């Protein structure tokens, strides 16, 4: 096989793909670091709202 044969992708395309993978990896790593420092938002069911009972809602009970 000759080394001058043209491949599926050009050198510029391979370079762009490498940069895209590198940037995606950095973004994923940063997201994982930020996730360690923050708590998920539970909206109205958060810790300060957990003890509030909803009106006209009964506790779950078996049918039989």
Tab-separated table of N, CA and C in Angstrom:
chain	number	residue	atom	x	y	z
A	1	UNK	N	0.829	-1.177	0.000
A	1	UNK	CA	0.000	0.000	0.000
A	1	UNK	C	0.877	1.245	0.000
A	2	UNK	N	0.557	2.160	-0.813
A	2	UNK	CA	1.362	3.376	-0.890
A	2	UNK	C	0.928	4.373	0.170
A	3	UNK	N	1.869	5.103	0.705
A	3	UNK	CA	1.556	6.094	1.736
A	3	UNK	C	0.960	7.364	1.141
A	4	UNK	N	1.017	7.504	-0.174
A	4	UNK	CA	0.462	8.704	-0.800
A	4	UNK	C	-1.018	8.544	-1.137
A	5	UNK	N	-1.582	7.341	-0.856
A	5	UNK	CA	-3.005	7.141	-1.124
A	5	UNK	C	-3.839	8.039	-0.232
A	6	UNK	N	-4.913	8.501	-0.797
A	6	UNK	CA	-5.779	9.401	-0.053
A	6	UNK	C	-6.693	8.585	0.857
A	7	UNK	N	-6.795	8.980	2.119
A	7	UNK	CA	-7.638	8.278	3.082
A	7	UNK	C	-9.070	8.805	3.048
A	8	UNK	N	-9.849	8.353	4.005
A	8	UNK	CA	-11.252	8.756	4.076
A	8	UNK	C	-11.388	10.212	4.511
A	9	UNK	N	-10.442	10.691	5.305
A	9	UNK	CA	-10.510	12.056	5.829
A	9	UNK	C	-9.213	12.792	5.525
A	10	UNK	N	-9.337	14.087	5.348
A	10	UNK	CA	-8.152	14.899	5.127
A	10	UNK	C	-7.461	15.177	6.455
A	11	UNK	N	-6.262	15.693	6.369
A	11	UNK	CA	-5.525	16.009	7.587
A	11	UNK	C	-6.247	17.071	8.411
A	12	UNK	N	-6.853	18.058	7.743
A	12	UNK	CA	-7.579	19.115	8.444
A	12	UNK	C	-8.808	18.563	9.161
A	13	UNK	N	-9.486	17.596	8.529
A	13	UNK	CA	-10.662	16.992	9.157
A	13	UNK	C	-10.279	16.172	10.389
A	14	UNK	N	-9.179	15.447	10.296
A	14	UNK	CA	-8.712	14.687	11.457
A	14	UNK	C	-8.298	15.619	12.581
A	15	UNK	N	-7.662	16.730	12.241
A	15	UNK	CA	-7.250	17.703	13.246
A	15	UNK	C	-8.469	18.335	13.918
A	16	UNK	N	-9.494	18.661	13.130
A	16	UNK	CA	-10.718	19.236	13.689
A	16	UNK	C	-11.423	18.228	14.599
A	17	UNK	N	-11.431	16.946	14.216
A	17	UNK	CA	-12.054	15.918	15.044
A	17	UNK	C	-11.300	15.746	16.359
A	18	UNK	N	-9.994	15.812	16.303
A	18	UNK	CA	-9.190	15.701	17.521
A	18	UNK	C	-9.463	16.865	18.463
A	19	UNK	N	-9.537	18.073	17.920
A	19	UNK	CA	-9.855	19.243	18.745
A	19	UNK	C	-11.258	19.116	19.350
A	20	UNK	N	-12.213	18.635	18.562
A	20	UNK	CA	-13.587	18.469	19.062
A	20	UNK	C	-13.620	17.463	20.216
A	21	UNK	N	-12.897	16.345	20.081
A	21	UNK	CA	-12.845	15.364	21.161
A	21	UNK	C	-12.174	15.925	22.402
A	22	UNK	N	-11.113	16.677	22.207
A	22	UNK	CA	-10.411	17.280	23.337
A	22	UNK	C	-11.306	18.272	24.074
A	23	UNK	N	-11.988	19.124	23.339
A	23	UNK	CA	-12.874	20.118	23.954
A	23	UNK	C	-14.040	19.426	24.660
A	24	UNK	N	-14.613	18.383	24.050
A	24	UNK	CA	-15.709	17.648	24.685
A	24	UNK	C	-15.240	16.986	25.975
A	25	UNK	N	-14.031	16.466	25.981
A	25	UNK	CA	-13.488	15.863	27.195
A	25	UNK	C	-13.292	16.881	28.304
A	26	UNK	N	-12.812	18.061	27.955
A	26	UNK	CA	-12.615	19.116	28.954
A	26	UNK	C	-13.959	19.563	29.516
A	27	UNK	N	-14.969	19.722	28.650
A	27	UNK	CA	-16.296	20.129	29.118
A	27	UNK	C	-16.880	19.060	30.040
A	28	UNK	N	-16.735	17.789	29.696
A	28	UNK	CA	-17.253	16.710	30.534
A	28	UNK	C	-16.547	16.688	31.889
A	29	UNK	N	-15.251	16.866	31.901
A	29	UNK	CA	-14.507	16.877	33.164
A	29	UNK	C	-14.917	18.059	34.031
A	30	UNK	N	-15.094	19.218	33.411
A	30	UNK	CA	-15.524	20.392	34.185
A	30	UNK	C	-16.926	20.191	34.740
A	31	UNK	N	-17.816	19.577	33.972
A	31	UNK	CA	-19.178	19.322	34.446
A	31	UNK	C	-19.164	18.362	35.629
A	32	UNK	N	-18.299	17.365	35.592
A	32	UNK	CA	-18.208	16.432	36.714
A	32	UNK	C	-17.672	17.123	37.960
A	33	UNK	N	-16.725	18.040	37.799
A	33	UNK	CA	-16.194	18.774	38.950
A	33	UNK	C	-17.249	19.692	39.543
A	34	UNK	N	-17.999	20.384	38.702
A	34	UNK	CA	-19.043	21.289	39.188
A	34	UNK	C	-20.141	20.492	39.874
A	35	UNK	N	-20.455	19.321	39.372
A	35	UNK	CA	-21.504	18.492	39.962
A	35	UNK	C	-21.150	18.090	41.396
A	36	UNK	N	-19.887	17.934	41.693
A	36	UNK	CA	-19.468	17.580	43.044
A	36	UNK	C	-19.765	18.694	44.039
A	37	UNK	N	-19.778	19.941	43.582
A	37	UNK	CA	-19.963	21.089	44.465
A	37	UNK	C	-21.411	21.537	44.599
A	38	UNK	N	-22.288	21.059	43.752
A	38	UNK	CA	-23.668	21.532	43.766
A	38	UNK	C	-24.620	20.400	44.095
A	39	UNK	N	-25.753	20.755	44.663
A	39	UNK	CA	-26.806	19.798	44.957
A	39	UNK	C	-27.874	19.902	43.873
A	40	UNK	N	-28.535	18.813	43.561
A	40	UNK	CA	-29.581	18.884	42.538
A	40	UNK	C	-30.770	19.700	43.024
A	41	UNK	N	-31.408	20.378	42.117
A	41	UNK	CA	-32.589	21.155	42.455
A	41	UNK	C	-33.791	20.232	42.492
A	42	UNK	N	-34.512	20.245	43.611
A	42	UNK	CA	-35.701	19.413	43.742
A	42	UNK	C	-36.968	20.230	43.578
A	43	UNK	N	-36.825	21.498	43.273
A	43	UNK	CA	-37.988	22.351	43.068
A	43	UNK	C	-38.821	22.464	44.331
A	44	UNK	N	-40.141	22.406	44.223
A	44	UNK	CA	-40.993	22.553	45.409
A	44	UNK	C	-40.880	21.386	46.374
A	45	UNK	N	-40.242	20.279	45.955
A	45	UNK	CA	-40.088	19.126	46.821
A	45	UNK	C	-38.725	19.120	47.507
A	46	UNK	N	-38.121	20.271	47.630
A	46	UNK	CA	-36.816	20.389	48.276
A	46	UNK	C	-36.913	20.134	49.770
A	47	UNK	N	-35.794	20.186	50.452
A	47	UNK	CA	-35.731	19.860	51.876
A	47	UNK	C	-36.613	20.772	52.715
A	48	UNK	N	-36.700	22.051	52.410
A	48	UNK	CA	-37.516	22.951	53.212
A	48	UNK	C	-39.006	22.771	52.942
A	49	UNK	N	-39.389	22.117	51.870
A	49	UNK	CA	-40.787	21.882	51.540
A	49	UNK	C	-41.210	20.433	51.800
A	50	UNK	N	-40.305	19.591	52.282
A	50	UNK	CA	-40.589	18.164	52.394
A	50	UNK	C	-41.698	17.866	53.395
A	51	UNK	N	-41.846	18.658	54.464
A	51	UNK	CA	-42.825	18.348	55.499
A	51	UNK	C	-44.196	18.967	55.225
A	52	UNK	N	-44.321	19.742	54.180
A	52	UNK	CA	-45.587	20.377	53.880
A	52	UNK	C	-46.509	19.354	53.220
A	53	UNK	N	-47.711	19.155	53.810
A	53	UNK	CA	-48.677	18.207	53.255
A	53	UNK	C	-49.519	18.903	52.191
A	54	UNK	N	-49.816	18.175	51.141
A	54	UNK	CA	-50.658	18.727	50.095
A	54	UNK	C	-52.116	18.516	50.482
A	55	UNK	N	-52.960	19.509	50.289
A	55	UNK	CA	-54.366	19.358	50.678
A	55	UNK	C	-55.082	18.324	49.809
A	56	UNK	N	-56.005	17.582	50.440
A	56	UNK	CA	-56.821	16.573	49.772
A	56	UNK	C	-56.020	15.430	49.169
A	57	UNK	N	-54.839	15.131	49.692
A	57	UNK	CA	-54.033	14.008	49.221
A	57	UNK	C	-53.913	13.023	50.360
A	58	UNK	N	-54.325	11.776	50.110
A	58	UNK	CA	-54.284	10.733	51.141
A	58	UNK	C	-52.983	9.948	50.999
A	59	UNK	N	-52.578	9.320	52.094
A	59	UNK	CA	-51.412	8.452	52.037
A	59	UNK	C	-51.748	7.234	51.183
A	60	UNK	N	-50.736	6.689	50.535
A	60	UNK	CA	-50.939	5.514	49.690
A	60	UNK	C	-51.279	4.302	50.552
A	61	UNK	N	-52.335	3.592	50.166
A	61	UNK	CA	-52.758	2.392	50.875
A	61	UNK	C	-53.111	1.326	49.843
A	62	UNK	N	-52.921	0.042	50.218
A	62	UNK	CA	-53.276	-1.024	49.279
A	62	UNK	C	-54.787	-1.056	49.032
A	63	UNK	N	-55.187	-1.499	47.849
A	63	UNK	CA	-56.588	-1.519	47.465
A	63	UNK	C	-57.356	-2.565	48.264
A	64	UNK	N	-56.766	-3.730	48.476
A	64	UNK	CA	-57.487	-4.834	49.146
A	64	UNK	C	-57.543	-4.689	50.641
